[in-house]
Coordinates of C-alpha atoms in Angstrom, one line a residue:
M1 CA -170.7 10.8 -140.3
S2 CA -167.7 9.4 -142.2
Y3 CA -167.8 6.3 -140.1
S4 CA -170.0 3.3 -140.5
N5 CA -172.3 3.5 -137.5
P6 CA -174.9 6.3 -138.0
N7 CA -175.7 6.3 -134.3
M8 CA -172.3 7.4 -133.2
S9 CA -172.3 11.0 -132.0
T10 CA -168.5 11.6 -132.1
K11 CA -167.6 14.3 -134.5
V12 CA -164.1 14.2 -136.1
I13 CA -162.6 17.6 -137.1
A14 CA -159.3 18.3 -138.8
L15 CA -157.6 21.6 -138.1
A16 CA -155.6 22.0 -141.2
N17 CA -153.7 24.5 -143.3
Q18 CA -150.8 23.5 -145.6
K19 CA -149.2 26.8 -144.7
G20 CA -147.2 26.8 -141.5
G21 CA -147.1 29.5 -138.9
V22 CA -150.8 30.4 -139.0
G23 CA -151.8 29.5 -135.5
K24 CA -153.0 26.0 -136.3
T25 CA -151.5 24.1 -133.3
T26 CA -152.4 27.0 -131.0
T27 CA -156.0 26.8 -132.2
A28 CA -156.0 23.0 -131.9
V29 CA -154.7 23.0 -128.3
N30 CA -156.8 25.9 -127.1
L31 CA -160.0 25.1 -128.8
S32 CA -159.7 21.5 -127.5
A33 CA -159.1 22.9 -123.9
C34 CA -162.0 25.3 -124.2
L35 CA -164.4 22.6 -125.4
A36 CA -163.4 20.5 -122.5
E37 CA -163.9 23.4 -120.2
C38 CA -167.5 23.6 -121.6
G39 CA -168.0 20.0 -120.5
K40 CA -167.3 18.2 -123.7
N41 CA -165.2 15.0 -123.9
V42 CA -162.4 15.8 -126.3
L43 CA -159.6 13.8 -127.9
L44 CA -156.8 15.7 -129.5
V45 CA -154.7 13.7 -132.0
D46 CA -151.3 15.1 -132.7
L47 CA -150.3 14.2 -136.3
D48 CA -147.4 16.7 -136.6
P49 CA -144.0 15.1 -136.1
Q50 CA -142.9 18.3 -134.4
A51 CA -145.2 17.3 -131.6
N52 CA -146.0 20.9 -130.6
A53 CA -149.6 20.0 -129.6
T54 CA -148.2 17.3 -127.4
S55 CA -145.8 19.6 -125.5
G56 CA -148.5 22.3 -125.6
V57 CA -150.7 20.2 -123.2
G58 CA -147.8 19.3 -121.0
L59 CA -146.6 15.9 -122.2
E60 CA -143.0 14.9 -122.9
K61 CA -142.1 13.2 -126.2
E62 CA -142.0 9.5 -125.7
D63 CA -140.8 6.7 -128.0
G64 CA -143.7 4.6 -129.2
A65 CA -146.4 7.0 -128.0
S66 CA -147.6 8.2 -131.4
I67 CA -150.3 6.8 -133.6
Y68 CA -147.7 5.4 -136.0
A69 CA -148.2 1.7 -135.0
A70 CA -152.0 2.1 -135.1
L71 CA -151.8 3.5 -138.6
L72 CA -150.0 0.4 -139.7
G73 CA -152.6 -1.8 -138.0
E74 CA -150.1 -3.0 -135.4
A75 CA -151.7 -1.4 -132.3
D76 CA -155.1 -0.4 -131.0
A77 CA -155.4 3.4 -131.0
R78 CA -157.3 3.2 -127.7
T79 CA -154.2 2.1 -125.9
L80 CA -152.3 5.2 -127.1
I81 CA -154.7 7.7 -125.5
K82 CA -153.3 9.7 -122.6
P83 CA -154.9 12.1 -120.1
T84 CA -153.9 15.7 -119.8
E85 CA -154.0 18.1 -116.9
T86 CA -157.2 19.6 -118.4
K87 CA -160.2 17.7 -117.3
K88 CA -162.1 15.9 -120.1
L89 CA -159.2 16.5 -122.6
H90 CA -157.2 13.5 -123.7
I91 CA -154.5 13.2 -126.4
I92 CA -152.8 10.7 -128.7
P93 CA -149.3 12.3 -128.7
A94 CA -146.9 12.7 -131.5
E95 CA -143.2 12.1 -131.8
L96 CA -140.5 12.3 -134.4
D97 CA -141.3 8.8 -135.8
L98 CA -144.3 10.2 -137.6
A99 CA -141.9 11.9 -140.0
G100 CA -141.0 8.6 -141.4
C101 CA -144.3 6.8 -141.3
E102 CA -145.5 8.2 -144.6
V103 CA -143.1 5.9 -146.5
A104 CA -144.5 2.9 -144.6
I105 CA -148.1 4.0 -145.1
A106 CA -147.6 4.5 -148.9
R107 CA -146.9 0.8 -149.3
M108 CA -150.3 -0.2 -147.8
D109 CA -153.5 -0.9 -149.6
N110 CA -156.1 1.9 -149.3
Y111 CA -153.3 4.0 -147.8
L112 CA -155.4 7.2 -147.6
H113 CA -157.8 5.5 -145.1
C114 CA -155.2 4.3 -142.6
L115 CA -156.0 7.0 -140.0
K116 CA -159.8 6.5 -140.4
N117 CA -159.3 2.7 -139.9
A118 CA -157.0 3.3 -136.9
L119 CA -159.4 5.5 -135.1
H120 CA -162.5 3.5 -135.9
P121 CA -162.4 1.6 -132.5
V122 CA -162.1 5.0 -130.7
V123 CA -165.0 6.5 -132.6
E124 CA -167.1 3.4 -132.3
Q125 CA -166.9 3.3 -128.5
D126 CA -168.5 6.8 -128.6
E127 CA -166.8 8.2 -125.5
Y128 CA -165.7 11.5 -127.1
D129 CA -167.9 14.3 -128.3
Y130 CA -165.1 15.6 -130.5
I131 CA -161.9 14.3 -131.9
L132 CA -159.6 17.0 -133.2
F133 CA -156.6 16.5 -135.5
D134 CA -153.6 18.8 -135.3
C135 CA -152.5 18.2 -138.9
P136 CA -148.9 18.6 -140.2
P137 CA -148.2 22.0 -141.9
S138 CA -147.5 20.4 -145.3
I139 CA -149.5 18.4 -147.8
G140 CA -148.5 14.7 -147.5
I141 CA -150.0 11.3 -146.8
L142 CA -150.7 12.1 -143.1
F143 CA -152.3 15.4 -144.0
M144 CA -154.5 13.7 -146.6
N145 CA -155.3 10.9 -144.2
A146 CA -156.7 13.5 -141.8
L147 CA -159.0 14.9 -144.5
Y148 CA -160.2 11.5 -145.5
A149 CA -160.9 10.6 -141.8
A150 CA -162.6 13.9 -140.8
D151 CA -166.2 14.9 -140.9
A152 CA -165.3 18.5 -141.1
V153 CA -162.3 20.9 -141.4
I154 CA -161.5 24.1 -139.5
I155 CA -159.0 26.2 -141.4
P156 CA -157.0 28.7 -139.3
I157 CA -155.5 31.5 -141.4
Q158 CA -153.3 34.4 -140.3
A159 CA -154.6 37.9 -141.0
E160 CA -152.2 38.6 -143.7
Y161 CA -152.4 38.5 -147.5
L162 CA -150.0 35.6 -148.1
A163 CA -152.4 33.5 -145.9
L164 CA -155.1 33.9 -148.5
E165 CA -153.1 31.8 -151.0
G166 CA -153.0 29.0 -148.4
L167 CA -156.8 29.2 -148.0
S168 CA -157.4 28.8 -151.7
V169 CA -155.2 25.7 -151.7
M170 CA -157.1 24.2 -148.8
L171 CA -160.5 24.8 -150.4
E172 CA -159.3 23.0 -153.5
L173 CA -158.0 20.1 -151.5
V174 CA -161.3 19.8 -149.7
N175 CA -163.1 19.6 -153.0
Q176 CA -160.7 17.0 -154.3
V177 CA -161.2 14.8 -151.2
R178 CA -165.0 15.1 -151.5
A179 CA -164.8 13.9 -155.1
A180 CA -162.3 11.1 -154.4
G181 CA -163.6 9.4 -151.3
N182 CA -165.1 11.6 -148.5
P183 CA -168.1 13.3 -150.1
S184 CA -169.5 14.4 -146.7
L185 CA -166.4 16.4 -145.7
A186 CA -167.6 19.8 -144.7
I187 CA -165.8 23.1 -144.0
E188 CA -166.6 23.7 -140.4
G189 CA -165.3 27.2 -140.5
I190 CA -162.4 29.6 -141.2
V191 CA -160.7 31.1 -138.1
M192 CA -158.8 34.3 -138.4
T193 CA -155.7 34.2 -136.2
M194 CA -152.8 36.5 -135.1
F195 CA -155.0 39.6 -135.7
D196 CA -153.0 42.8 -135.0
A197 CA -155.6 45.5 -134.5
R198 CA -152.9 48.2 -134.9
T199 CA -152.6 47.6 -138.6
N200 CA -155.0 48.4 -141.4
L201 CA -153.7 45.4 -143.3
A202 CA -155.1 42.9 -140.8
Q203 CA -158.5 44.5 -141.0
Q204 CA -158.4 44.6 -144.8
V205 CA -157.6 40.8 -144.9
V206 CA -160.5 40.0 -142.6
E207 CA -162.9 42.1 -144.7
E208 CA -161.6 40.4 -147.9
V209 CA -162.1 36.9 -146.4
V210 CA -165.5 37.7 -145.1
K211 CA -166.5 39.2 -148.4
H212 CA -165.7 35.9 -150.2
F213 CA -166.7 33.3 -147.6
G214 CA -169.4 35.0 -145.6
E215 CA -170.7 32.9 -142.7
Q216 CA -168.1 30.3 -143.1
V217 CA -165.8 32.7 -141.3
H218 CA -166.1 32.5 -137.6
R219 CA -167.1 35.8 -136.0
T220 CA -164.5 35.3 -133.2
I221 CA -161.1 36.6 -134.3
I222 CA -158.0 35.4 -132.4
P223 CA -155.7 38.3 -131.5
R224 CA -151.9 38.3 -131.7
S225 CA -150.9 37.8 -128.1
V226 CA -147.7 37.4 -126.1
R227 CA -149.5 35.3 -123.6
L228 CA -150.7 32.9 -126.3
S229 CA -147.1 32.6 -127.5
E230 CA -145.8 31.9 -124.0
A231 CA -148.3 29.3 -122.9
P232 CA -146.8 26.3 -124.9
S233 CA -143.4 26.7 -123.3
Y234 CA -145.1 26.1 -120.0
G235 CA -147.0 23.1 -121.3
K236 CA -150.4 24.6 -120.7
P237 CA -153.4 25.8 -122.8
I238 CA -154.0 29.5 -122.5
T239 CA -157.0 28.9 -120.2
A240 CA -154.6 27.3 -117.6
Y241 CA -151.6 29.6 -118.2
D242 CA -153.5 32.9 -118.1
P243 CA -157.2 32.3 -117.8
Q244 CA -158.1 36.0 -117.7
S245 CA -156.0 37.0 -120.8
K246 CA -157.5 38.3 -124.1
G247 CA -156.3 35.1 -125.7
A248 CA -158.1 32.9 -123.3
E249 CA -161.3 35.0 -123.7
A250 CA -161.0 34.7 -127.5
Y251 CA -160.7 31.0 -127.5
R252 CA -163.6 30.6 -125.1
R253 CA -165.7 32.7 -127.4
L254 CA -164.5 30.5 -130.3
A255 CA -165.5 27.4 -128.5
E256 CA -169.0 28.8 -127.7
E257 CA -169.4 29.8 -131.3
F258 CA -168.3 26.4 -132.5
L259 CA -170.8 24.7 -130.2
E260 CA -173.5 27.0 -131.4
R261 CA -172.8 26.0 -135.0
Q262 CA -173.3 22.3 -134.0
K263 CA -176.9 22.9 -133.1
P264 CA -179.4 21.8 -135.7
V265 CA -181.2 24.6 -137.5
P266 CA -185.0 24.1 -136.7
A267 CA -187.3 23.8 -139.7
P268 CA -189.5 26.8 -140.1
E269 CA -193.0 26.3 -138.8
P270 CA -195.7 26.2 -141.5
E271 CA -197.8 29.3 -141.7
P272 CA -201.4 28.8 -140.7
A273 CA -203.9 28.8 -143.5
S274 CA -205.6 32.2 -143.7
T275 CA -209.3 32.7 -144.4
Y276 CA -208.7 36.3 -145.2
P277 CA -208.5 37.6 -148.8
A278 CA -205.0 38.2 -150.2
P279 CA -203.7 41.7 -149.6
E280 CA -203.7 44.3 -152.3
P281 CA -200.4 44.5 -154.1
A282 CA -198.3 47.5 -153.0
P283 CA -198.3 50.5 -155.3
E284 CA -195.3 50.8 -157.6
T285 CA -192.6 53.1 -156.4
D286 CA -189.2 54.3 -157.7
E287 CA -187.7 54.1 -154.2
L288 CA -185.6 51.1 -153.4
T289 CA -184.9 50.4 -149.7
T290 CA -182.1 48.0 -148.8
E291 CA -180.7 46.9 -145.5
L292 CA -177.0 46.1 -145.2
R293 CA -176.3 43.4 -142.6
Q294 CA -172.7 43.5 -141.7
P295 CA -171.9 40.6 -139.3
G296 CA -170.2 41.7 -136.1
Y297 CA -166.8 40.1 -135.8
E298 CA -165.3 40.0 -132.4
V299 CA -161.7 40.4 -131.4

């Protein structure tokens, strides 16, 4: 954990991409809702001044509701938590004042750790299984605070070639943060979003990302969907707006895959000592047999 108490089970995850329009907020809202649907206690922290995650779970923008004051050490973040209509999902909302808070934070000592310090009481009470950050879509002090406060990063990227440039920037940022103050920051996974199965380009981008990043890429691919686009305007996650839609099914699969990745990998059992003599070496052959394992990616 990035936090001081090793017995705390809360895991803090930033959903981040410095490129906008890649499905970051959609993924933050719907992954949070699906994890809550799986029985996990989830806190979504909206760090984007546009407050799209806040309206996406049905809350109105409200003066003084954001984490601004807690970042400055002037409020307890626990008092800012609000329930949503989704059971087990809570949120610290955003509002426009976050757009100006970076100037105030920049004047503070240890300014890159303001978010971590603000959330410490929340993490320490250990009521949430997961805290998810919906990060701003640009590299700034709030964005970097999220990376310094997180245990891991999920990087949503759109299935198009320009998104690959954003991915390389994100990976470089993660390496810089590891070197500068959060050495345990992990890449939780890369999520391919807005996948259009009708185009060869989308498939080629997925194949290229998988070729370079392998198992870091989630098998579940989020399709481009009208219903996913409509849900925020009704203030609902896709699982509440249209629970039988392809978008809802995709995010449920993503949540299941995410939870599967959290399970510790068991150590291999030691092989029993054998009293039999070692087998004869196999005869030499010119034939080479290989097996290609292509992971099954689900849309």
